[in-house]
Short mmCIF file of C-alpha atoms in Angstrom, two decimals:
data_model
loop_
_atom_site.label_atom_id
_atom_site.label_comp_id
_atom_site.label_asym_id
_atom_site.label_seq_id
_atom_site.Cartn_x
_atom_site.Cartn_y
_atom_site.Cartn_z
CA UNK L 1 125.49 183.40 17.84
CA UNK L 2 122.83 185.49 19.59
CA UNK L 3 120.92 182.34 20.60
CA UNK L 4 124.12 180.79 21.93
CA UNK L 5 124.80 183.82 24.14
CA UNK L 6 121.23 183.76 25.46
CA UNK L 7 121.55 180.05 26.23
CA UNK L 8 124.83 180.59 28.09
CA UNK L 9 123.33 183.45 30.10
CA UNK L 10 120.39 181.24 31.04
CA UNK L 11 122.74 178.53 32.28
CA UNK L 12 124.70 181.06 34.33
CA UNK L 13 121.43 182.27 35.85
CA UNK L 14 120.35 178.72 36.75
CA UNK L 15 123.64 177.87 38.43
CA UNK L 16 123.60 181.19 40.28
CA UNK L 17 120.04 180.77 41.56
CA UNK L 18 120.33 177.13 42.67
CA UNK L 19 123.06 177.77 45.27
CA UNK L 20 121.13 180.78 46.52
CA UNK L 21 118.03 178.64 46.96
CA UNK L 22 120.08 176.00 48.78
CA UNK L 23 121.46 178.67 51.11
CA UNK L 24 117.90 179.72 51.96
CA UNK L 25 117.04 176.29 53.36
CA UNK L 26 117.14 175.72 57.11
CA UNK L 27 119.47 172.89 58.11
CA UNK L 28 117.84 170.69 60.75
CA UNK L 29 119.98 167.88 62.13
CA UNK L 30 118.71 164.50 63.28
CA UNK L 31 120.83 162.00 65.22
CA UNK L 32 119.40 158.51 65.51
CA UNK L 33 120.56 154.93 65.04
CA UNK L 34 120.39 153.68 61.46
CA UNK L 35 122.64 150.73 62.25
CA UNK L 36 123.39 148.61 65.29
CA UNK L 37 121.27 147.48 68.22
CA UNK L 38 119.05 150.59 68.38
CA UNK L 39 118.30 150.76 64.65
CA UNK L 40 115.00 148.87 64.78
CA UNK L 41 113.54 150.89 67.64
CA UNK L 42 114.83 154.16 66.14
CA UNK L 43 113.05 153.57 62.83
CA UNK L 44 109.82 154.98 64.28
CA UNK L 45 111.67 158.15 65.24
CA UNK L 46 113.02 158.56 61.72
CA UNK L 47 109.55 157.99 60.27
CA UNK L 48 108.03 160.65 62.53
CA UNK L 49 110.87 163.03 61.76
CA UNK L 50 110.65 162.69 57.98
CA UNK L 51 106.88 162.93 58.01
CA UNK L 52 106.95 166.15 60.05
CA UNK L 53 109.57 167.79 57.82
CA UNK L 54 107.73 166.82 54.65
CA UNK L 55 104.47 168.17 56.07
CA UNK L 56 106.10 171.47 57.07
CA UNK L 57 107.77 171.93 53.68
CA UNK L 58 104.53 171.12 51.87
CA UNK L 59 102.86 173.88 53.85
CA UNK L 60 105.39 176.60 53.10
CA UNK L 61 108.32 175.74 55.34
CA UNK L 62 109.49 177.89 58.24
CA UNK L 63 109.71 181.66 57.82
CA UNK L 64 109.06 180.98 54.15
CA UNK L 65 112.12 178.72 53.88
CA UNK L 66 112.22 174.94 53.41
CA UNK L 67 113.78 172.65 55.99
CA UNK L 68 116.76 170.65 54.79
CA UNK L 69 116.81 167.50 56.90
CA UNK L 70 120.32 166.25 57.64
CA UNK L 71 120.38 162.77 59.16
CA UNK L 72 123.36 161.43 61.10
CA UNK L 73 123.78 157.79 62.16
CA UNK L 74 124.99 157.31 65.73
CA UNK L 75 125.62 153.61 64.99
CA UNK L 76 123.94 152.70 68.31
CA UNK L 77 127.05 153.65 70.27
CA UNK L 78 128.06 156.49 72.55
CA UNK L 79 131.17 157.31 70.52
CA UNK L 80 129.03 157.20 67.38
CA UNK L 81 126.59 159.67 68.94
CA UNK L 82 129.43 161.99 69.90
CA UNK L 83 130.93 161.87 66.40
CA UNK L 84 127.51 162.42 64.80
CA UNK L 85 126.98 165.49 66.97
CA UNK L 86 130.32 166.94 65.91
CA UNK L 87 129.52 166.28 62.25
CA UNK L 88 126.16 168.02 62.67
CA UNK L 89 127.92 171.06 64.13
CA UNK L 90 130.49 171.07 61.30
CA UNK L 91 127.70 170.87 58.71
CA UNK L 92 126.02 173.99 60.08
CA UNK L 93 122.73 172.71 61.50
CA UNK L 94 120.68 175.22 63.50
CA UNK L 95 119.18 172.58 65.82
CA UNK L 96 119.22 168.81 66.36
CA UNK L 97 116.41 166.32 66.94
CA UNK L 98 117.72 163.29 68.86
CA UNK L 99 118.97 161.06 70.29
CA UNK L 100 116.52 158.40 71.47
CA UNK L 101 118.49 156.28 73.92
CA UNK L 102 119.59 158.22 77.01
CA UNK L 103 123.15 156.88 76.74
CA UNK L 104 123.41 158.33 73.22
CA UNK L 105 121.96 161.68 74.30
CA UNK L 106 124.41 161.85 77.20
CA UNK L 107 127.27 161.38 74.71
CA UNK L 108 126.04 163.81 72.04
CA UNK L 109 124.69 166.48 74.38
CA UNK L 110 128.01 167.95 75.62
CA UNK L 111 129.21 168.46 72.01
CA UNK L 112 126.07 170.35 71.03
CA UNK L 113 125.99 172.27 74.30
CA UNK L 114 129.58 173.44 73.74
CA UNK L 115 128.70 174.51 70.19
CA UNK L 116 125.58 176.37 71.32
CA UNK L 117 123.23 174.20 69.25
CA UNK L 118 119.85 173.08 70.61
CA UNK L 119 119.28 169.34 70.97
CA UNK L 120 115.80 168.07 71.79
CA UNK L 121 115.42 164.37 72.52
CA UNK L 122 112.06 162.72 71.87
CA UNK L 123 112.35 160.07 74.57
CA UNK L 124 115.55 160.10 76.60
CA UNK L 125 113.93 159.91 80.05
CA UNK L 126 117.14 159.68 82.11
CA UNK L 127 117.29 162.68 84.46
CA UNK L 128 120.89 163.71 83.70
CA UNK L 129 120.29 164.32 79.97
CA UNK L 130 118.95 167.86 80.30
CA UNK L 131 121.35 168.61 83.17
CA UNK L 132 124.10 168.82 80.51
CA UNK L 133 123.24 172.46 79.90
CA UNK L 134 120.70 175.05 78.73
CA UNK L 135 120.80 173.98 75.06
CA UNK L 136 119.57 170.46 75.85
CA UNK L 137 115.81 169.74 75.94
CA UNK L 138 113.48 166.75 75.75
CA UNK L 139 109.87 166.34 74.63
CA UNK L 140 109.13 163.33 76.86
CA UNK L 141 108.40 163.27 80.57
CA UNK L 142 111.06 162.03 83.00
CA UNK L 143 111.20 159.02 85.29
CA UNK L 144 110.81 161.12 88.47
CA UNK L 145 107.66 162.62 86.98
CA UNK L 146 105.99 159.35 86.04
CA UNK L 147 106.94 157.86 89.41
CA UNK L 148 105.25 160.80 91.11
CA UNK L 149 102.02 160.76 89.09
CA UNK L 150 101.70 156.97 89.29
CA UNK L 151 102.02 157.14 93.08
CA UNK L 152 99.38 159.87 93.14
CA UNK L 153 97.06 157.80 90.95
CA UNK L 154 97.50 154.76 93.19
CA UNK L 155 96.81 156.71 96.38
CA UNK L 156 94.08 159.08 95.17
CA UNK L 157 92.24 157.30 92.36
CA UNK L 158 92.69 153.69 93.45
CA UNK L 159 92.61 154.51 97.19
CA UNK L 160 95.54 152.15 97.64
CA UNK L 161 97.00 151.97 101.13
CA UNK L 162 99.65 149.34 100.45
CA UNK L 163 101.91 148.44 97.53
CA UNK L 164 104.31 145.65 96.69
CA UNK L 165 107.15 146.56 94.35
CA UNK L 166 108.95 144.25 91.92
CA UNK L 167 112.02 145.71 90.20
CA UNK L 168 114.54 144.33 87.72
CA UNK L 169 117.81 144.35 89.66
CA UNK L 170 119.83 144.66 86.44
CA UNK L 171 117.92 147.66 85.06
CA UNK L 172 118.78 151.22 86.12
CA UNK L 173 115.44 152.30 84.65
CA UNK L 174 113.47 149.77 86.71
CA UNK L 175 115.30 150.45 89.96
CA UNK L 176 115.13 154.22 89.48
CA UNK L 177 111.42 154.31 88.67
CA UNK L 178 110.68 151.96 91.57
CA UNK L 179 112.46 154.34 93.94
CA UNK L 180 110.64 157.42 92.60
CA UNK L 181 107.29 155.66 93.02
CA UNK L 182 108.21 154.42 96.49
CA UNK L 183 109.26 157.86 97.74
CA UNK L 184 106.07 159.54 96.54
CA UNK L 185 103.71 156.77 97.66
CA UNK L 186 105.14 156.88 101.18
CA UNK L 187 104.83 160.67 101.22
CA UNK L 188 101.13 160.21 100.54
CA UNK L 189 100.77 157.93 103.55
CA UNK L 190 101.04 154.64 101.70
CA UNK L 191 102.98 151.60 102.87
CA UNK L 192 105.44 149.52 100.86
CA UNK L 193 104.83 146.00 102.17
CA UNK L 194 107.71 144.36 100.28
CA UNK L 195 110.31 145.05 97.59
CA UNK L 196 111.07 142.01 95.45
CA UNK L 197 113.86 141.76 92.90
CA UNK L 198 114.12 139.78 89.68
CA UNK L 199 116.11 139.78 86.44
CA UNK L 200 114.75 140.61 83.01
CA UNK L 201 115.37 137.16 81.52
CA UNK L 202 113.30 135.33 84.16
CA UNK L 203 110.02 133.68 83.22
CA UNK L 204 109.20 132.11 86.58
CA UNK L 205 108.36 134.70 89.23
CA UNK L 206 106.63 132.37 91.68
CA UNK L 207 109.10 132.98 94.52
CA UNK L 208 108.59 136.74 94.44
CA UNK L 209 104.84 136.48 93.89
CA UNK L 210 104.34 134.00 96.74
CA UNK L 211 105.98 136.50 99.09
CA UNK L 212 103.67 139.23 97.76
CA UNK L 213 100.51 137.11 97.92
CA UNK L 214 100.85 136.50 101.65
CA UNK L 215 100.92 140.27 102.31
CA UNK L 216 97.71 141.11 100.39
CA UNK L 217 98.79 144.49 98.93
CA UNK L 218 96.28 146.75 97.17
CA UNK L 219 98.68 147.35 94.28
CA UNK L 220 101.69 145.64 92.68
CA UNK L 221 104.05 148.08 90.95
CA UNK L 222 106.35 146.54 88.32
CA UNK L 223 108.41 149.11 86.37
CA UNK L 224 109.69 146.70 83.74
CA UNK L 225 109.58 145.96 80.01
CA UNK L 226 108.62 142.69 78.24
CA UNK L 227 108.58 140.77 81.50
CA UNK L 228 105.77 142.89 82.98
CA UNK L 229 103.19 140.95 80.98
CA UNK L 230 104.49 137.60 82.24
CA UNK L 231 104.51 138.83 85.84
CA UNK L 232 100.93 140.10 85.62
CA UNK L 233 99.68 136.86 84.05
CA UNK L 234 101.46 134.69 86.60
CA UNK L 235 100.14 136.82 89.48
CA UNK L 236 96.58 136.31 88.24
CA UNK L 237 97.05 132.55 87.91
CA UNK L 238 98.22 132.49 91.52
CA UNK L 239 95.04 134.23 92.64
CA UNK L 240 96.64 137.57 93.50
CA UNK L 241 93.93 140.23 93.34
CA UNK L 242 96.12 143.33 93.67
CA UNK L 243 95.82 145.92 90.90
CA UNK L 244 98.80 145.86 88.54
CA UNK L 245 100.72 149.11 87.78
CA UNK L 246 103.64 149.74 85.43
CA UNK L 247 105.52 152.56 83.71
CA UNK L 248 106.27 153.56 80.12
CA UNK L 249 108.54 150.54 79.62
CA UNK L 250 105.34 148.53 79.33
CA UNK L 251 104.36 150.54 76.25
CA UNK L 252 107.46 149.40 74.38
CA UNK L 253 106.99 145.76 75.36
CA UNK L 254 107.09 143.39 72.40
CA UNK L 255 105.11 140.90 74.49
CA UNK L 256 102.37 143.38 75.29
CA UNK L 257 99.88 142.59 72.53
CA UNK L 258 100.38 138.85 72.79
CA UNK L 259 99.81 138.79 76.54
CA UNK L 260 97.23 141.55 76.85
CA UNK L 261 94.19 139.32 76.45
CA UNK L 262 95.21 137.39 79.55
CA UNK L 263 95.29 140.41 81.87
CA UNK L 264 92.09 141.29 83.72
CA UNK L 265 93.00 144.70 85.10
CA UNK L 266 96.03 146.96 85.21
CA UNK L 267 97.35 150.42 84.39
CA UNK L 268 100.54 151.84 82.91
CA UNK L 269 101.87 155.23 81.89
CA UNK L 270 102.88 156.14 78.37
CA UNK L 271 103.67 159.26 76.38
CA UNK L 272 100.78 159.15 73.94
CA UNK L 273 97.78 157.11 72.85
CA UNK L 274 96.06 157.07 69.49
CA UNK L 275 92.84 157.23 71.51
CA UNK L 276 93.81 160.57 73.04
CA UNK L 277 90.79 162.82 72.35
CA UNK L 278 92.73 166.09 71.87
CA UNK L 279 92.30 167.90 68.55
CA UNK L 280 96.06 167.83 67.84
CA UNK L 281 96.19 164.08 68.41
CA UNK L 282 93.16 163.38 66.22
CA UNK L 283 94.63 165.45 63.36
CA UNK L 284 97.94 163.64 63.69
CA UNK L 285 96.33 160.18 63.60
CA UNK L 286 94.33 161.10 60.49
CA UNK L 287 97.40 162.50 58.72
CA UNK L 288 99.54 159.44 59.51
CA UNK L 289 96.81 157.08 58.32
CA UNK L 290 96.49 159.01 55.05
CA UNK L 291 100.25 158.83 54.53
CA UNK L 292 100.32 155.07 55.05
CA UNK L 293 103.33 152.86 55.84
CA UNK L 294 103.98 154.61 59.19
CA UNK L 295 103.26 152.81 62.43
CA UNK L 296 101.34 154.85 64.99
CA UNK L 297 103.47 154.87 68.13
CA UNK L 298 104.63 157.10 70.97
CA UNK L 299 108.06 157.37 69.31
CA UNK L 300 106.57 158.69 66.07
CA UNK L 301 104.39 161.16 67.96
CA UNK L 302 107.18 162.42 70.25
CA UNK L 303 109.58 162.94 67.33
CA UNK L 304 106.86 164.71 65.34
CA UNK L 305 106.27 167.03 68.31
CA UNK L 306 110.02 167.67 68.63
CA UNK L 307 110.24 168.91 65.03
CA UNK L 308 107.22 171.16 65.45
CA UNK L 309 108.56 172.56 68.73
CA UNK L 310 111.69 173.68 66.85
CA UNK L 311 109.52 175.13 64.06
CA UNK L 312 107.43 177.00 66.63
CA UNK L 313 110.56 178.36 68.34
CA UNK L 314 112.08 179.58 65.06
CA UNK L 315 108.86 181.32 64.09
CA UNK L 316 108.52 183.05 67.45
CA UNK L 317 112.19 184.05 67.36
CA UNK L 318 111.87 185.25 63.78
CA UNK L 319 115.38 183.94 63.29
CA UNK L 320 117.47 180.81 62.73
CA UNK L 321 120.19 182.05 65.06
CA UNK L 322 120.86 179.09 67.40
CA UNK L 323 120.78 181.22 70.57
CA UNK L 324 117.53 182.84 69.49
CA UNK L 325 116.06 179.37 68.86
CA UNK L 326 117.19 178.18 72.31
CA UNK L 327 115.72 181.22 74.06
CA UNK L 328 112.40 180.89 72.22
CA UNK L 329 112.20 177.15 72.89
CA UNK L 330 112.82 177.72 76.61
CA UNK L 331 109.97 180.24 76.62
CA UNK L 332 107.47 177.87 74.98
CA UNK L 333 104.08 178.52 76.53
CA UNK L 334 101.11 176.14 76.28
CA UNK L 335 102.14 174.73 72.90
CA UNK L 336 99.46 172.21 71.93
CA UNK L 337 101.35 169.19 70.66
CA UNK L 338 100.24 165.69 69.76
CA UNK L 339 101.61 164.24 73.00
CA UNK L 340 100.37 167.03 75.24
CA UNK L 341 100.53 170.72 76.08
CA UNK L 342 104.14 171.90 76.33
CA UNK L 343 105.83 174.27 78.74
CA UNK L 344 109.48 173.81 79.72
CA UNK L 345 111.01 174.11 83.16
CA UNK L 346 114.40 175.71 83.84
CA UNK L 347 116.22 172.47 83.00
CA UNK L 348 114.59 171.93 79.61
CA UNK L 349 112.15 169.26 80.75
CA UNK L 350 108.54 169.56 79.57
CA UNK L 351 105.86 170.33 82.09
CA UNK L 352 103.19 168.14 80.52
CA UNK L 353 100.86 165.29 81.27
CA UNK L 354 101.50 161.57 81.05
CA UNK L 355 98.93 159.28 79.47
CA UNK L 356 97.45 156.55 81.65
CA UNK L 357 96.35 153.42 79.84
CA UNK L 358 94.02 150.87 81.40
CA UNK L 359 94.00 147.14 80.70
CA UNK L 360 90.49 145.86 81.30
CA UNK L 361 89.53 142.26 80.52
CA UNK L 362 92.25 142.04 77.90
CA UNK L 363 91.41 145.34 76.20
CA UNK L 364 93.64 148.41 76.13
CA UNK L 365 91.79 151.64 76.91
CA UNK L 366 92.75 155.30 77.22
CA UNK L 367 91.95 156.09 80.86
CA UNK L 368 93.03 159.69 81.49
CA UNK L 369 95.86 162.19 81.41
CA UNK L 370 97.98 162.38 84.55
CA UNK L 371 98.69 166.08 84.90
CA UNK L 372 101.77 167.56 86.63
#
């Protein structure tokens, strides 16, 4: 009888302690695509997210408490992103990492802003995302920023006086980045000799390139995606000697590796390179390689940084109160992340460098950081 009572008391103690331990965990939300068109590209984000949370918990958690990662599928749609955000709020998360696609962030952001919950997107570069409100942040640079620093690089480092621009007429990203580059290059005294348009599904760009060739520009700026490789290769075959420039869309190009060996010289911006010499980046690369089964990419690195920025904000706030987290995150000062040194402006955009990659005789090289 005595043993039975002791056993029952032990069971009561176990079931009392377990809920208490669960309550001590910090609920971190994550909204990404696990299904639909964005699911493949969002897998890197999920890998970076899970790796960061596991690493933090292994090392004692945050404020001595483990992170409970709560993942929500946005189903690659705007309505799915909005519903996922509402579910995250209902489930009591203290902050959200996500979304990736700007359209998804624009849908989820207002819900989280209204609830007073921080959302930090790893790579939604569209300008309007952080304009939603003071609880919305991003860890990537914006299109206006990369347009500005690319124009500066062309004018100052390459001593370019003239540029030809080729933009995808069906891509808001391509048109927007082309305009940001154009504005800043002209402000630096440069001349835009021609603006050619194309569509993403083209593979013959001879008409546009013939027009460019006759004008002999110093630089050709093509803010595209997969097609940028084909344009650069075709330009070389036509004897165009202008230096090729592109934006971060080039980094996500599925054709990049296949076509790289054919490109003699060019440059493009990206958010991170495994060849970045910073201490934080080297540690990250080593840790990911030890873990195995995780692809090293900008998406993994940006999502990893996003998790650690929230951790850093909670620790500085000494609290998991959502407003305290927001205030601490906004006051981030010189945080040394994998993808750069972080400070945030008044709109929640990071004041940080872009990475400039150089293509030289078919090899991809880390060239420099393009500072704000």
